[in-house]
CSV table of C-alpha atoms in Angstrom, one decimal:
chain,number,residue,atom,x,y,z
A,1,GLN,CA,0.4,0.6,0.0
A,2,VAL,CA,1.0,3.8,-0.3
A,3,GLN,CA,2.9,4.7,2.8
A,4,LEU,CA,4.8,8.2,3.1
A,5,VAL,CA,6.4,9.3,6.1
A,6,ASP,CA,7.8,12.5,6.7
A,7,SER,CA,11.1,12.4,8.9
A,8,GLY,CA,13.2,15.5,10.2
A,9,GLY,CA,11.0,18.2,12.1
A,10,GLY,CA,12.2,20.0,14.9
A,11,VAL,CA,13.0,23.7,16.9
A,12,VAL,CA,15.1,25.6,15.3
A,13,GLN,CA,16.6,28.9,16.0
A,14,PRO,CA,15.9,32.2,12.9
A,15,GLY,CA,18.1,31.6,9.8
A,16,LYS,CA,19.6,28.1,10.5
A,17,SER,CA,18.4,25.6,8.6
A,18,LEU,CA,16.9,22.3,8.6
A,19,ARG,CA,16.5,19.2,6.5
A,20,LEU,CA,13.0,17.6,6.0
A,21,SER,CA,12.4,13.8,4.3
A,22,CYS,CA,9.5,12.2,2.8
A,23,ALA,CA,10.4,8.1,2.6
A,24,ALA,CA,8.5,6.9,0.0
A,25,SER,CA,6.6,3.1,-0.6
A,26,GLY,CA,4.1,1.1,-2.3
A,27,PHE,CA,4.2,3.2,-6.0
A,28,THR,CA,6.2,3.7,-9.1
A,29,PHE,CA,8.0,6.7,-6.7
A,30,SER,CA,9.5,8.1,-9.9
A,31,SER,CA,6.1,8.6,-12.0
A,32,PHE,CA,4.7,11.1,-10.1
A,33,ALA,CA,4.8,14.1,-9.0
A,34,MET,CA,5.5,15.4,-5.1
A,35,HIS,CA,4.3,18.0,-2.6
A,36,TRP,CA,5.0,19.8,0.6
A,37,VAL,CA,2.0,21.5,2.7
A,38,ARG,CA,2.2,23.2,6.1
A,39,GLN,CA,-0.2,23.8,8.9
A,40,THR,CA,0.5,26.8,10.7
A,41,PRO,CA,-2.3,27.7,13.4
A,42,GLY,CA,-2.4,31.8,11.7
A,43,LYS,CA,-2.7,30.6,7.7
A,44,GLY,CA,-4.2,27.3,7.9
A,45,LEU,CA,-3.2,24.7,5.1
A,46,GLU,CA,-1.0,26.3,2.6
A,47,TRP,CA,1.3,24.6,-0.2
A,48,VAL,CA,4.6,25.4,0.2
A,49,ALA,CA,6.4,23.8,-3.1
A,50,SER,CA,6.5,21.6,-5.4
A,51,ILE,CA,8.6,19.1,-7.5
A,52,SER,CA,7.7,17.2,-11.3
A,53,TYR,CA,7.5,13.3,-11.4
A,54,ASP,CA,11.7,13.8,-12.3
A,55,GLY,CA,13.1,16.3,-10.8
A,56,ASN,CA,13.5,18.9,-13.6
A,57,ASN,CA,10.4,21.4,-12.9
A,58,LYS,CA,10.4,23.0,-9.9
A,59,TYR,CA,7.8,25.2,-8.4
A,60,TYR,CA,7.4,27.7,-4.9
A,61,GLU,CA,5.1,29.5,-2.8
A,62,ASP,CA,5.6,33.2,-2.9
A,63,SER,CA,7.5,33.5,1.0
A,64,VAL,CA,9.8,30.4,1.1
A,65,LYS,CA,11.3,31.2,-2.5
A,66,GLY,CA,15.3,31.8,-2.8
A,67,ARG,CA,15.0,30.3,0.9
A,68,PHE,CA,13.5,26.7,0.5
A,69,ASP,CA,14.7,23.7,-2.6
A,70,ILE,CA,12.1,21.0,-2.6
A,71,SER,CA,14.5,17.6,-4.4
A,72,ARG,CA,13.6,14.3,-4.9
A,73,ASP,CA,16.6,11.1,-5.2
A,74,ASN,CA,14.0,8.6,-6.8
A,75,SER,CA,16.6,5.5,-6.3
A,76,ARG,CA,15.5,6.2,-2.6
A,77,THR,CA,12.2,6.5,-2.9
A,78,THR,CA,12.9,10.1,-1.2
A,79,LEU,CA,11.7,13.7,-1.6
A,80,TYR,CA,13.1,16.4,1.0
A,81,LEU,CA,13.3,20.5,1.6
A,82,GLN,CA,16.0,21.9,2.8
A,83,MET,CA,15.1,25.0,4.3
A,84,ASN,CA,17.5,27.7,5.3
A,85,SER,CA,17.2,31.1,6.6
A,86,LEU,CA,14.0,30.3,8.5
A,87,ARG,CA,11.4,33.0,9.9
A,88,LEU,CA,9.9,32.3,12.6
A,89,GLU,CA,5.7,32.3,10.8
A,90,ASP,CA,7.9,28.0,9.5
A,91,THR,CA,6.5,27.2,12.1
A,92,GLY,CA,4.0,24.1,11.4
A,93,LEU,CA,3.4,21.0,10.9
A,94,TYR,CA,4.8,20.0,7.8
A,95,PHE,CA,2.8,17.2,5.4
A,96,CYS,CA,4.4,15.6,1.6
A,97,ALA,CA,1.9,14.5,-0.7
A,98,ARG,CA,1.3,12.6,-3.9
A,99,GLY,CA,0.5,14.5,-6.7
A,100,ARG,CA,-1.9,12.9,-9.5
A,101,ILE,CA,-3.2,14.1,-12.9
A,102,ALA,CA,-6.7,14.4,-13.3
A,103,VAL,CA,-8.2,14.2,-16.8
A,104,ALA,CA,-8.8,17.9,-17.1
A,105,GLY,CA,-4.8,18.7,-15.9
A,106,GLY,CA,-5.5,19.7,-12.3
A,107,GLN,CA,-3.6,17.7,-9.8
A,108,HIS,CA,-5.2,16.6,-6.6
A,109,PHE,CA,-3.2,15.2,-3.6
A,110,ASP,CA,-4.4,11.7,-3.1
A,111,PHE,CA,-1.7,10.5,-0.2
A,112,TRP,CA,0.1,11.8,2.1
A,113,GLY,CA,3.2,11.2,5.0
A,114,GLN,CA,1.7,11.9,9.1
A,115,GLY,CA,3.4,15.2,9.4
A,116,THR,CA,6.7,16.4,11.1
A,117,LEU,CA,6.4,19.5,13.1
A,118,VAL,CA,8.7,22.6,12.7
A,119,THR,CA,9.5,24.9,15.0
A,120,VAL,CA,11.5,28.1,14.6
A,121,SER,CA,11.7,30.2,18.5
A,122,SER,CA,14.4,31.9,19.5
B,1,ASP,CA,-3.2,35.3,-7.2
B,2,ILE,CA,-6.5,34.1,-6.7
B,3,GLN,CA,-7.9,33.6,-3.3
B,4,MET,CA,-10.3,30.7,-1.9
B,5,THR,CA,-12.9,31.9,0.4
B,6,GLN,CA,-15.6,28.8,2.5
B,7,SER,CA,-17.9,29.4,4.5
B,8,PRO,CA,-18.7,28.7,7.0
B,9,SER,CA,-16.2,28.7,8.3
B,10,SER,CA,-18.1,26.5,11.3
B,11,LEU,CA,-21.1,24.7,11.2
B,12,SER,CA,-23.0,22.8,13.8
B,13,ALA,CA,-25.3,20.0,12.6
B,14,SER,CA,-26.3,16.0,14.0
B,15,VAL,CA,-26.2,12.8,12.4
B,16,GLY,CA,-28.6,12.6,9.7
B,17,ASP,CA,-28.4,16.3,8.2
B,18,ARG,CA,-27.6,17.4,5.1
B,19,VAL,CA,-24.7,19.7,5.1
B,20,THR,CA,-23.4,21.8,2.2
B,21,ILE,CA,-19.8,24.1,2.9
B,22,THR,CA,-19.4,26.7,-0.1
B,23,CYS,CA,-16.6,27.2,-1.9
B,24,ARG,CA,-15.7,30.7,-3.7
B,25,ALA,CA,-12.8,31.4,-5.8
B,26,SER,CA,-11.7,35.2,-6.3
B,27,GLN,CA,-11.9,34.9,-10.5
B,28,SER,CA,-12.6,31.9,-12.3
B,29,ILE,CA,-10.9,28.4,-11.7
B,30,ASN,CA,-13.1,26.6,-14.4
B,31,ARG,CA,-13.4,22.6,-12.6
B,32,PHE,CA,-10.2,22.3,-10.5
B,33,LEU,CA,-11.6,22.2,-7.3
B,34,ASN,CA,-10.4,19.3,-4.3
B,35,TRP,CA,-12.1,18.6,-1.1
B,36,TYR,CA,-10.6,17.1,1.6
B,37,GLN,CA,-11.1,16.2,5.3
B,38,GLN,CA,-9.6,16.6,7.9
B,39,LYS,CA,-9.7,15.0,11.7
B,40,PRO,CA,-7.5,16.7,14.4
B,41,GLY,CA,-3.8,14.5,14.5
B,42,LYS,CA,-4.4,13.0,11.2
B,43,ALA,CA,-2.8,14.4,7.9
B,44,PRO,CA,-5.6,15.9,5.4
B,45,LYS,CA,-8.0,12.9,3.0
B,46,LEU,CA,-9.0,13.9,-0.9
B,47,LEU,CA,-12.5,13.5,-0.7
B,48,ILE,CA,-13.5,15.2,-4.2
B,49,TYR,CA,-11.5,15.7,-7.1
B,50,ASP,CA,-12.2,17.8,-10.7
B,51,ALA,CA,-15.1,19.7,-9.0
B,52,PHE,CA,-17.6,16.2,-8.4
B,53,THR,CA,-16.0,13.5,-9.6
B,54,LEU,CA,-15.1,10.7,-5.9
B,55,GLN,CA,-11.8,10.5,-4.9
B,56,SER,CA,-11.5,5.7,-4.8
B,57,GLY,CA,-12.9,4.6,-1.9
B,58,VAL,CA,-15.1,7.4,-0.4
B,59,PRO,CA,-18.9,7.2,0.7
B,60,SER,CA,-21.2,8.4,-1.9
B,61,ARG,CA,-23.0,10.1,1.0
B,62,PHE,CA,-20.2,13.1,-0.2
B,63,SER,CA,-20.9,15.2,-4.5
B,64,GLY,CA,-19.6,17.7,-5.4
B,65,SER,CA,-21.1,20.9,-7.8
B,66,GLY,CA,-20.2,23.8,-8.9
B,67,SER,CA,-17.2,25.5,-11.6
B,68,GLY,CA,-16.1,29.4,-12.1
B,69,THR,CA,-16.4,30.2,-9.1
B,70,GLU,CA,-18.2,28.8,-6.6
B,71,PHE,CA,-18.4,25.1,-5.5
B,72,THR,CA,-19.8,23.7,-2.7
B,73,LEU,CA,-19.0,20.3,-1.1
B,74,THR,CA,-22.8,18.1,0.0
B,75,ILE,CA,-22.9,16.3,2.6
B,76,SER,CA,-26.0,14.1,2.0
B,77,SER,CA,-26.2,12.4,5.4
B,78,LEU,CA,-24.2,13.3,8.6
B,79,GLU,CA,-22.3,10.6,9.8
B,80,PRO,CA,-20.2,10.7,13.0
B,81,GLU,CA,-17.2,10.1,10.8
B,82,ASP,CA,-18.1,12.9,9.8
B,83,PHE,CA,-17.4,15.8,11.7
B,84,ALA,CA,-13.9,17.2,10.5
B,85,THR,CA,-12.8,20.3,9.2
B,86,TYR,CA,-13.4,20.6,5.7
B,87,PHE,CA,-10.3,22.3,3.2
B,88,CYS,CA,-11.3,23.4,-0.6
B,89,GLN,CA,-7.9,23.7,-3.3
B,90,ARG,CA,-7.2,24.8,-6.1
B,91,SER,CA,-5.7,22.2,-8.0
B,92,LYS,CA,-3.9,24.7,-10.2
B,93,GLY,CA,-2.0,26.6,-8.1
B,94,TYR,CA,-3.2,24.2,-4.7
B,95,SER,CA,-3.9,27.3,-2.9
B,96,PHE,CA,-6.8,26.3,0.3
B,97,GLY,CA,-9.3,27.8,1.8
B,98,GLN,CA,-9.1,28.3,4.9
B,99,GLY,CA,-10.8,25.7,6.1
B,100,THR,CA,-14.9,24.6,7.3
B,101,LYS,CA,-15.0,22.5,11.1
B,102,VAL,CA,-18.3,20.5,10.9
B,103,GLU,CA,-19.1,20.2,14.7
B,104,ILE,CA,-21.9,17.9,16.7
B,105,LYS,CA,-24.4,20.2,17.5
C-alpha cells in the first residue's frame, strides 16, 4: 500500500536550516509529482513547494522562494525539503503529499505523510 | 493570486443532517477544485477532485458541484465519522481555503 513517512522536523532558531525527508513506498515513486504542504495556526493549510516526477521542474510559494529547496532521489524513493534562513512564521506541521494529475489537467493530493513538526523559536 | 474563501467557517449539525459547504474563488478556476477532510492530529484526506469526481473509497453521501467561482461540498446525511474540518483547494496553483469545521450540535 502507498505509504509516505515524513521526518526531520525539530526546534530551530531563526536564520538556521533544517532538512525534511519523506520516505515513499508502495508505488512507483519516479512516476509522480510530489508536494510539501504546511499547516500553521495563522494561515491554515498552505502549499509550500512542488517537484515534477523527474525532478526537472520545481515550484515554490512566494514566501519561501530563495530560502527553501525541494528535491528528490528517485533511486532512494525519497523527497526532501531543504529549509534555509528559517523564520518564526515557518513554524508548522509539514506534510509531503503525492500529486495525481486528473484528466482535466489539475492535480490532487491523493496520499499524504503523517507530518513532521517544525518549530522556529529563539 | 487567486484567493479561496470558504463559508461558513464552522457549523453545528446533527447526525442525519444534510450539510453544505461553499468555496468561492476570487476569479474563475473552471472545474479545478479539490475537497479534503481533516480530523484532529491527522493528515488531510482527499474526498473529491475536479469539482465533482469522488475519490475511490469515499462514501457516496459526499458530493461536489460547481464551476467557475462557486463550488459546494454536500454531505447528504451526516454520519458520526464526518465531524471534521473540510478544505477546498485549487488544483492548479494549489492554494487552500481556510477550512470549515463541522461540529456536533
